[in-house]
Amino acid sequence: MSHPSRLSSPLASSLAALLLAGCASLSGSAPAPVTSAAPEPSQDDEPTVTLTLLHVNDVYQFTPVDFGERGGLGRLSTLRKQVLAESPNTLFLMAGDTLGPSVESTFHKGKQMIDAWNALGLDYAVLGNHEFDFGPDVMRQRMKESHFTWLGANVMDKKTGRTFGDTPPFVIRDVGGVKVGIFGVLLGKTKYSSKPGPDVYFTDTCAKARELVPQMRKQGAQIIIGLTHLFVAEDKVLARCAPIDLIIGGHEHVMMQAVSNGTPIVKMSSEARELGRVTLHVGTRSHKLKSMDFDVMPITPEVPEDPAFAAAMREYDALTAELSQPVGRTAVTLDASEEANRTRETNLASFVADAYRKATGAEVAIINGGSIRSDSVLRPGPLLRRDVLAIHPYPGSVVSIEVTGAVLRQALEQGVSRSAEEADPGRFPQVSGIHYAFDVCRPAGDRIVRVTVNGEPLEPKRTYTLATNSYMAEGGDGYTMFKGAKYLVSPQKGKTTQDVLRDAFASAEAIAPVTDGRIERLRGGARDLAKMDDPNAPTCPAAAAQAAQ
């Protein structure tokens, strides 16, 4: 069957226009609905059948987020039922990442999310990298509990030689008389970023699409949908590998629209802050895709919660109430985003490092930016027990050790040793009592250009007391220079990281941490504000000179 002309669709046309205007990626905490034009009249007046695809991605909790202002799967359930009443030819898709990480999943290992999707009537989900956070055996159990179908054509099991959990390589579903084929693929870095185990491996997504799409066409699929959990750059490559009508993706946590090789690519932001809706108009005789419409449905308090969903999730009410208990208040926005805390000074990381230092009475503190796990922005208002556990989900200890100034410098070098090579290295050193500057253009091991301790130059031979977490003190994230140091506060006697953070949140009527310049990130001697993956970021002088030769 010939592939339909996708560029003529309203969605593809609008997305192409966005690309030309430099607006292929749209983000915001409360995006306005994006709606394409009405279906184009067919030149041959062929009648069409309307299909609806609802989609979300990267949903880690079933309760609302942003102080209740966005998200909530009970509200989503209401919207889904409204759409079903309007368009019975509807499929509900989830583009990966739901079992972890979340506060609830530290207790239930993702079972609460499976219960939520079962209650919602999810049809298909692609495996995301966080589906493996609790290991392959837990994931297999969650798949058995699922009333919907998981997809992951490129996720393989060495022991069986088949797809992980025997997920189907693709599905073909008759929707309103149209055969819709859906395949799912997951990014390969999951092998290292999560815990899939030694027997799980990931094959090339492009090769998999080239293999599957012809098979799907041969088995009668009239519309091909790629349900993916990839970076958008990988989605664009996938679209060039095989004739795919639409890619519905996840992973970035940012609402995105793009076009590659005439294939529209759409993603929602995280935590079901909005529900994506794609409407397909398919010819009843030719079975060709005539046009597409795209809409975004914000999930806000104006949408009532579905009572049936609330009843299905009743067993989690006690945990939800406990996590909603206030432990403090912030007068300012707290930056708990992963990218920021792993690349530069943030007000939250400085606050946490200060809290560790105060809790132990140490002279200085160093924590790894990756220990701040929430990957969110906390707006001014109440701080809840949920926030404490989201920031520090793993209950390590806050410890104090003795180290020399030389070891402190070595630790800082280790912390910035991947700052030019990785977008968000977890080892990045957030500090208290220390001011330091580093230059990403210098070679690893020689990037620290300035260090002061409590306003005085670092003395290599002097002994300092250092507060950190037990993970780093035991050599985690490559901080092996701390192993064997003398403990002043041992892991057994130190408070948990969660207790220290909770006490710090409760230490004032409202906290208001700020950044104070304790970390300076330089690029060739000048202040560096660009993200590593920013194509407009200035190059290092040596690299620019080499490129000019």
Short mmCIF file of N, CA, C and O in Angstrom, two decimals, residues 79-184:
data_model
loop_
_atom_site.label_atom_id
_atom_site.label_comp_id
_atom_site.label_asym_id
_atom_site.label_seq_id
_atom_site.Cartn_x
_atom_site.Cartn_y
_atom_site.Cartn_z
N LEU A 79 -11.86 13.77 31.49
CA LEU A 79 -11.67 14.23 30.11
C LEU A 79 -11.76 13.07 29.13
O LEU A 79 -12.35 13.19 28.05
N ARG A 80 -11.15 11.95 29.49
CA ARG A 80 -11.18 10.79 28.60
C ARG A 80 -12.63 10.35 28.35
O ARG A 80 -13.00 10.04 27.20
N LYS A 81 -13.42 10.30 29.38
CA LYS A 81 -14.81 9.88 29.22
C LYS A 81 -15.59 10.88 28.36
O LYS A 81 -16.47 10.48 27.57
N GLN A 82 -15.27 12.16 28.48
CA GLN A 82 -15.92 13.16 27.64
C GLN A 82 -15.56 12.94 26.18
O GLN A 82 -16.42 13.02 25.29
N VAL A 83 -14.28 12.65 25.91
CA VAL A 83 -13.84 12.42 24.53
C VAL A 83 -14.49 11.15 23.98
O VAL A 83 -14.93 11.11 22.82
N LEU A 84 -14.56 10.09 24.79
CA LEU A 84 -15.18 8.85 24.34
C LEU A 84 -16.64 9.05 23.96
O LEU A 84 -17.15 8.43 23.02
N ALA A 85 -17.32 9.92 24.71
CA ALA A 85 -18.72 10.21 24.39
C ALA A 85 -18.83 10.91 23.03
O ALA A 85 -19.81 10.70 22.30
N GLU A 86 -17.83 11.72 22.70
CA GLU A 86 -17.84 12.44 21.42
C GLU A 86 -17.33 11.56 20.29
O GLU A 86 -17.83 11.64 19.16
N SER A 87 -16.31 10.76 20.57
CA SER A 87 -15.63 9.98 19.54
C SER A 87 -15.37 8.57 20.05
O SER A 87 -14.35 8.32 20.70
N PRO A 88 -16.25 7.64 19.77
CA PRO A 88 -16.05 6.27 20.27
C PRO A 88 -14.85 5.58 19.65
O PRO A 88 -14.33 4.61 20.22
N ASN A 89 -14.39 6.07 18.50
CA ASN A 89 -13.21 5.46 17.86
C ASN A 89 -11.94 6.08 18.45
O ASN A 89 -11.20 6.81 17.79
N THR A 90 -11.68 5.76 19.71
CA THR A 90 -10.60 6.41 20.46
C THR A 90 -9.64 5.38 21.04
O THR A 90 -10.07 4.35 21.58
N LEU A 91 -8.34 5.68 20.94
CA LEU A 91 -7.31 4.90 21.62
C LEU A 91 -6.59 5.83 22.60
O LEU A 91 -6.35 7.00 22.31
N PHE A 92 -6.24 5.27 23.76
CA PHE A 92 -5.54 6.03 24.80
C PHE A 92 -4.14 5.45 24.94
O PHE A 92 -3.97 4.27 25.24
N LEU A 93 -3.11 6.29 24.71
CA LEU A 93 -1.72 5.85 24.66
C LEU A 93 -0.89 6.56 25.72
O LEU A 93 -1.11 7.73 26.01
N MET A 94 0.12 5.85 26.24
CA MET A 94 1.06 6.44 27.20
C MET A 94 2.47 6.18 26.69
O MET A 94 2.88 5.04 26.51
N ALA A 95 3.23 7.28 26.46
CA ALA A 95 4.54 7.17 25.81
C ALA A 95 5.69 7.01 26.81
O ALA A 95 6.74 7.64 26.68
N GLY A 96 5.51 6.15 27.80
CA GLY A 96 6.62 5.72 28.64
C GLY A 96 6.90 6.55 29.88
O GLY A 96 6.58 7.73 29.94
N ASP A 97 7.51 5.89 30.85
CA ASP A 97 7.94 6.43 32.15
C ASP A 97 6.77 6.66 33.10
O ASP A 97 6.09 7.69 33.04
N THR A 98 6.58 5.69 33.99
CA THR A 98 5.51 5.84 34.97
C THR A 98 5.78 5.08 36.28
O THR A 98 5.32 5.50 37.33
N LEU A 99 6.56 3.98 36.24
CA LEU A 99 6.76 3.20 37.47
C LEU A 99 7.65 3.93 38.48
O LEU A 99 7.52 3.74 39.68
N GLY A 100 8.58 4.71 38.02
CA GLY A 100 9.47 5.45 38.90
C GLY A 100 10.05 6.60 38.12
O GLY A 100 9.90 6.66 36.89
N PRO A 101 10.70 7.56 38.77
CA PRO A 101 10.77 7.68 40.23
C PRO A 101 9.61 8.52 40.75
O PRO A 101 9.16 9.46 40.10
N SER A 102 9.13 8.18 41.91
CA SER A 102 8.13 8.99 42.59
C SER A 102 8.17 8.63 44.06
O SER A 102 8.70 7.58 44.45
N VAL A 103 7.60 9.47 44.87
CA VAL A 103 7.54 9.18 46.30
C VAL A 103 6.72 7.93 46.54
O VAL A 103 7.10 7.04 47.31
N GLU A 104 5.56 7.83 45.89
CA GLU A 104 4.71 6.65 46.08
C GLU A 104 5.41 5.37 45.66
O GLU A 104 5.24 4.32 46.29
N SER A 105 6.23 5.46 44.62
CA SER A 105 6.90 4.26 44.13
C SER A 105 8.00 3.77 45.06
O SER A 105 8.38 2.61 45.01
N THR A 106 8.50 4.65 45.92
CA THR A 106 9.45 4.17 46.92
C THR A 106 8.78 3.22 47.90
O THR A 106 9.43 2.38 48.51
N PHE A 107 7.45 3.34 48.02
CA PHE A 107 6.69 2.45 48.89
C PHE A 107 6.11 1.25 48.11
O PHE A 107 6.07 0.14 48.61
N HIS A 108 5.63 1.50 46.88
CA HIS A 108 4.85 0.50 46.16
C HIS A 108 5.51 0.00 44.88
O HIS A 108 4.93 -0.83 44.18
N LYS A 109 6.68 0.49 44.54
CA LYS A 109 7.43 0.05 43.36
C LYS A 109 6.58 0.11 42.08
O LYS A 109 6.63 -0.79 41.23
N GLY A 110 5.80 1.16 41.98
CA GLY A 110 5.05 1.41 40.76
C GLY A 110 3.70 0.73 40.66
O GLY A 110 2.95 0.98 39.70
N LYS A 111 3.33 -0.10 41.62
CA LYS A 111 2.03 -0.79 41.54
C LYS A 111 0.88 0.20 41.51
O LYS A 111 -0.14 -0.01 40.84
N GLN A 112 1.04 1.31 42.24
CA GLN A 112 -0.06 2.29 42.29
C GLN A 112 -0.33 2.89 40.91
O GLN A 112 -1.48 3.21 40.58
N MET A 113 0.71 3.00 40.07
CA MET A 113 0.51 3.55 38.74
C MET A 113 -0.16 2.54 37.81
O MET A 113 -0.99 2.92 36.97
N ILE A 114 0.17 1.28 37.97
CA ILE A 114 -0.53 0.26 37.19
C ILE A 114 -2.01 0.25 37.54
O ILE A 114 -2.88 0.19 36.67
N ASP A 115 -2.32 0.34 38.84
CA ASP A 115 -3.72 0.41 39.27
C ASP A 115 -4.42 1.62 38.66
O ASP A 115 -5.59 1.55 38.26
N ALA A 116 -3.69 2.74 38.60
CA ALA A 116 -4.27 3.96 38.05
C ALA A 116 -4.56 3.82 36.56
O ALA A 116 -5.65 4.18 36.08
N TRP A 117 -3.61 3.29 35.80
CA TRP A 117 -3.82 3.14 34.36
C TRP A 117 -4.90 2.11 34.06
O TRP A 117 -5.68 2.27 33.11
N ASN A 118 -4.96 1.07 34.88
CA ASN A 118 -6.05 0.09 34.71
C ASN A 118 -7.41 0.75 34.92
O ASN A 118 -8.36 0.52 34.17
N ALA A 119 -7.50 1.58 35.94
CA ALA A 119 -8.76 2.28 36.22
C ALA A 119 -9.11 3.26 35.11
O ALA A 119 -10.30 3.49 34.83
N LEU A 120 -8.10 3.83 34.48
CA LEU A 120 -8.33 4.82 33.43
C LEU A 120 -8.73 4.18 32.10
O LEU A 120 -9.31 4.85 31.25
N GLY A 121 -8.40 2.93 31.90
CA GLY A 121 -8.70 2.30 30.63
C GLY A 121 -7.65 2.56 29.57
O GLY A 121 -7.97 2.70 28.38
N LEU A 122 -6.37 2.62 29.99
CA LEU A 122 -5.28 2.79 29.04
C LEU A 122 -5.27 1.62 28.06
O LEU A 122 -5.52 0.48 28.43
N ASP A 123 -4.97 1.92 26.79
CA ASP A 123 -4.91 0.87 25.77
C ASP A 123 -3.50 0.35 25.56
O ASP A 123 -3.27 -0.86 25.59
N TYR A 124 -2.53 1.27 25.34
CA TYR A 124 -1.16 0.84 25.04
C TYR A 124 -0.16 1.78 25.70
O TYR A 124 -0.39 2.98 25.80
N ALA A 125 0.97 1.20 26.13
CA ALA A 125 2.06 1.98 26.71
C ALA A 125 3.37 1.43 26.17
O ALA A 125 3.53 0.21 26.00
N VAL A 126 4.31 2.34 25.89
CA VAL A 126 5.65 1.90 25.53
C VAL A 126 6.51 1.91 26.79
O VAL A 126 6.30 2.73 27.69
N LEU A 127 7.44 0.98 26.87
CA LEU A 127 8.36 0.95 28.00
C LEU A 127 9.20 2.23 28.02
O LEU A 127 9.72 2.65 26.98
N GLY A 128 9.34 2.84 29.19
CA GLY A 128 10.24 3.97 29.38
C GLY A 128 11.45 3.55 30.19
O GLY A 128 11.46 2.46 30.79
N ASN A 129 12.46 4.39 30.23
CA ASN A 129 13.66 4.02 30.98
C ASN A 129 13.37 3.80 32.46
O ASN A 129 13.94 2.91 33.10
N HIS A 130 12.46 4.58 33.03
CA HIS A 130 12.16 4.44 34.46
C HIS A 130 11.31 3.22 34.77
O HIS A 130 11.09 2.92 35.96
N GLU A 131 10.83 2.52 33.75
CA GLU A 131 10.10 1.28 34.01
C GLU A 131 11.02 0.22 34.63
O GLU A 131 10.57 -0.74 35.24
N PHE A 132 12.33 0.41 34.48
CA PHE A 132 13.28 -0.58 34.99
C PHE A 132 13.97 -0.13 36.28
O PHE A 132 14.95 -0.74 36.69
N ASP A 133 13.48 0.91 36.90
CA ASP A 133 14.13 1.44 38.11
C ASP A 133 14.19 0.43 39.25
O ASP A 133 15.06 0.51 40.12
N PHE A 134 13.26 -0.51 39.27
CA PHE A 134 13.23 -1.49 40.36
C PHE A 134 13.68 -2.88 39.88
O PHE A 134 13.46 -3.88 40.56
N GLY A 135 14.32 -2.91 38.71
CA GLY A 135 14.85 -4.16 38.20
C GLY A 135 13.87 -4.87 37.27
O GLY A 135 12.67 -4.57 37.24
N PRO A 136 14.37 -5.81 36.49
CA PRO A 136 13.54 -6.49 35.49
C PRO A 136 12.44 -7.36 36.08
O PRO A 136 11.37 -7.50 35.49
N ASP A 137 12.69 -7.97 37.24
CA ASP A 137 11.68 -8.86 37.81
C ASP A 137 10.44 -8.08 38.26
O ASP A 137 9.30 -8.53 38.06
N VAL A 138 10.66 -6.92 38.88
CA VAL A 138 9.52 -6.09 39.26
C VAL A 138 8.75 -5.64 38.02
O VAL A 138 7.51 -5.63 38.00
N MET A 139 9.48 -5.28 36.96
CA MET A 139 8.81 -4.84 35.74
C MET A 139 7.95 -5.96 35.15
O MET A 139 6.82 -5.72 34.70
N ARG A 140 8.47 -7.18 35.17
CA ARG A 140 7.67 -8.31 34.66
C ARG A 140 6.40 -8.48 35.47
O ARG A 140 5.32 -8.76 34.93
N GLN A 141 6.50 -8.31 36.79
CA GLN A 141 5.33 -8.44 37.63
C GLN A 141 4.32 -7.34 37.32
O GLN A 141 3.11 -7.59 37.24
N ARG A 142 4.81 -6.12 37.12
CA ARG A 142 3.89 -5.01 36.80
C ARG A 142 3.22 -5.24 35.45
O ARG A 142 2.06 -4.88 35.26
N MET A 143 3.93 -5.85 34.51
CA MET A 143 3.33 -6.14 33.22
C MET A 143 2.20 -7.16 33.37
O MET A 143 1.16 -7.06 32.70
N LYS A 144 2.39 -8.13 34.25
CA LYS A 144 1.33 -9.13 34.49
C LYS A 144 0.10 -8.49 35.11
O LYS A 144 -1.03 -8.94 34.87
N GLU A 145 0.30 -7.44 35.91
CA GLU A 145 -0.82 -6.77 36.57
C GLU A 145 -1.55 -5.79 35.65
O GLU A 145 -2.64 -5.33 35.98
N SER A 146 -0.96 -5.50 34.51
CA SER A 146 -1.50 -4.49 33.61
C SER A 146 -2.67 -5.05 32.78
O SER A 146 -2.57 -6.14 32.21
N HIS A 147 -3.74 -4.27 32.70
CA HIS A 147 -4.88 -4.64 31.85
C HIS A 147 -4.72 -4.07 30.44
O HIS A 147 -5.60 -4.25 29.61
N PHE A 148 -3.65 -3.37 30.21
CA PHE A 148 -3.34 -2.79 28.91
C PHE A 148 -2.10 -3.49 28.34
O PHE A 148 -1.46 -4.31 29.02
N THR A 149 -1.73 -3.15 27.12
CA THR A 149 -0.62 -3.82 26.44
C THR A 149 0.62 -2.94 26.45
O THR A 149 0.57 -1.78 26.05
N TRP A 150 1.73 -3.51 26.92
CA TRP A 150 3.02 -2.84 26.85
C TRP A 150 3.69 -3.15 25.51
O TRP A 150 3.58 -4.27 25.00
N LEU A 151 4.41 -2.16 24.98
CA LEU A 151 5.14 -2.32 23.74
C LEU A 151 6.61 -1.97 23.98
O LEU A 151 6.92 -1.09 24.78
N GLY A 152 7.50 -2.63 23.25
CA GLY A 152 8.93 -2.35 23.37
C GLY A 152 9.69 -3.26 22.40
O GLY A 152 10.38 -4.18 22.82
N ALA A 153 9.55 -2.97 21.13
CA ALA A 153 10.05 -3.89 20.10
C ALA A 153 11.56 -4.03 20.11
O ALA A 153 12.09 -5.05 19.66
N ASN A 154 12.27 -3.00 20.62
CA ASN A 154 13.74 -3.07 20.60
C ASN A 154 14.32 -3.43 21.96
O ASN A 154 15.53 -3.32 22.17
N VAL A 155 13.49 -3.85 22.91
CA VAL A 155 13.94 -4.25 24.25
C VAL A 155 13.94 -5.77 24.29
O VAL A 155 12.89 -6.41 24.29
N MET A 156 15.14 -6.36 24.34
CA MET A 156 15.28 -7.79 24.15
C MET A 156 15.78 -8.50 25.41
O MET A 156 16.48 -7.91 26.24
N ASP A 157 15.44 -9.78 25.51
CA ASP A 157 15.84 -10.63 26.63
C ASP A 157 16.84 -11.67 26.12
O ASP A 157 16.51 -12.49 25.25
N LYS A 158 18.07 -11.62 26.65
CA LYS A 158 19.11 -12.55 26.20
C LYS A 158 18.72 -14.01 26.46
O LYS A 158 19.05 -14.90 25.67
N LYS A 159 18.03 -14.25 27.56
CA LYS A 159 17.71 -15.64 27.93
C LYS A 159 16.72 -16.28 26.97
O LYS A 159 16.83 -17.47 26.65
N THR A 160 15.75 -15.51 26.52
CA THR A 160 14.71 -16.07 25.67
C THR A 160 14.94 -15.79 24.19
O THR A 160 14.38 -16.49 23.33
N GLY A 161 15.73 -14.74 23.90
CA GLY A 161 15.91 -14.33 22.51
C GLY A 161 14.71 -13.60 21.96
O GLY A 161 14.65 -13.31 20.76
N ARG A 162 13.74 -13.31 22.84
CA ARG A 162 12.53 -12.60 22.41
C ARG A 162 12.49 -11.23 23.07
O ARG A 162 13.38 -10.85 23.85
N THR A 163 11.47 -10.47 22.78
CA THR A 163 11.30 -9.16 23.41
C THR A 163 11.11 -9.34 24.91
O THR A 163 10.58 -10.36 25.38
N PHE A 164 11.52 -8.34 25.67
CA PHE A 164 11.39 -8.39 27.12
C PHE A 164 9.93 -8.55 27.50
O PHE A 164 9.05 -7.82 27.03
N GLY A 165 9.69 -9.53 28.39
CA GLY A 165 8.33 -9.78 28.85
C GLY A 165 7.40 -10.26 27.75
O GLY A 165 6.18 -10.24 27.92
N ASP A 166 7.98 -10.70 26.63
CA ASP A 166 7.20 -11.15 25.47
C ASP A 166 6.22 -10.09 25.00
O ASP A 166 5.10 -10.39 24.57
N THR A 167 6.64 -8.81 25.08
CA THR A 167 5.79 -7.76 24.52
C THR A 167 5.68 -7.98 23.01
O THR A 167 6.64 -8.38 22.37
N PRO A 168 4.52 -7.72 22.42
CA PRO A 168 4.40 -7.89 20.98
C PRO A 168 5.27 -6.88 20.24
O PRO A 168 5.40 -5.74 20.68
N PRO A 169 5.88 -7.28 19.12
CA PRO A 169 6.69 -6.32 18.36
C PRO A 169 5.85 -5.16 17.84
O PRO A 169 6.34 -4.05 17.67
N PHE A 170 4.58 -5.43 17.60
CA PHE A 170 3.63 -4.39 17.21
C PHE A 170 2.22 -4.92 17.40
O PHE A 170 2.02 -6.13 17.61
N VAL A 171 1.25 -4.05 17.36
CA VAL A 171 -0.16 -4.45 17.41
C VAL A 171 -0.87 -3.80 16.24
O VAL A 171 -0.49 -2.72 15.77
N ILE A 172 -1.89 -4.46 15.74
CA ILE A 172 -2.77 -3.89 14.71
C ILE A 172 -4.19 -3.94 15.27
O ILE A 172 -4.70 -5.02 15.56
N ARG A 173 -4.78 -2.79 15.44
CA ARG A 173 -6.08 -2.67 16.09
C ARG A 173 -7.09 -2.08 15.11
O ARG A 173 -6.81 -1.07 14.46
N ASP A 174 -8.23 -2.73 14.99
CA ASP A 174 -9.31 -2.21 14.16
C ASP A 174 -10.05 -1.14 14.95
O ASP A 174 -10.65 -1.42 16.00
N VAL A 175 -9.97 0.08 14.46
CA VAL A 175 -10.63 1.21 15.12
C VAL A 175 -11.56 1.87 14.11
O VAL A 175 -11.11 2.48 13.15
N GLY A 176 -12.85 1.70 14.31
CA GLY A 176 -13.82 2.28 13.39
C GLY A 176 -13.68 1.80 11.98
O GLY A 176 -13.95 2.54 11.03
N GLY A 177 -13.23 0.54 11.82
CA GLY A 177 -13.06 -0.01 10.48
C GLY A 177 -11.71 0.27 9.87
O GLY A 177 -11.43 -0.17 8.75
N VAL A 178 -10.84 1.00 10.58
CA VAL A 178 -9.49 1.31 10.10
C VAL A 178 -8.50 0.48 10.90
O VAL A 178 -8.55 0.43 12.14
N LYS A 179 -7.57 -0.15 10.21
CA LYS A 179 -6.56 -0.96 10.89
C LYS A 179 -5.37 -0.07 11.25
O LYS A 179 -4.61 0.36 10.37
N VAL A 180 -5.22 0.18 12.54
CA VAL A 180 -4.16 1.05 13.06
C VAL A 180 -3.04 0.18 13.61
O VAL A 180 -3.27 -0.64 14.51
N GLY A 181 -1.84 0.34 13.07
CA GLY A 181 -0.68 -0.40 13.55
C GLY A 181 0.15 0.47 14.47
O GLY A 181 0.43 1.63 14.16
N ILE A 182 0.54 -0.08 15.62
CA ILE A 182 1.34 0.67 16.60
C ILE A 182 2.54 -0.18 17.00
O ILE A 182 2.40 -1.36 17.34
N PHE A 183 3.73 0.42 16.93
CA PHE A 183 4.92 -0.24 17.48
C PHE A 183 5.57 0.71 18.47
O PHE A 183 5.40 1.93 18.40
N GLY A 184 6.32 0.15 19.43
CA GLY A 184 6.96 0.96 20.46
C GLY A 184 8.45 0.71 20.53
O GLY A 184 8.89 -0.45 20.37
#
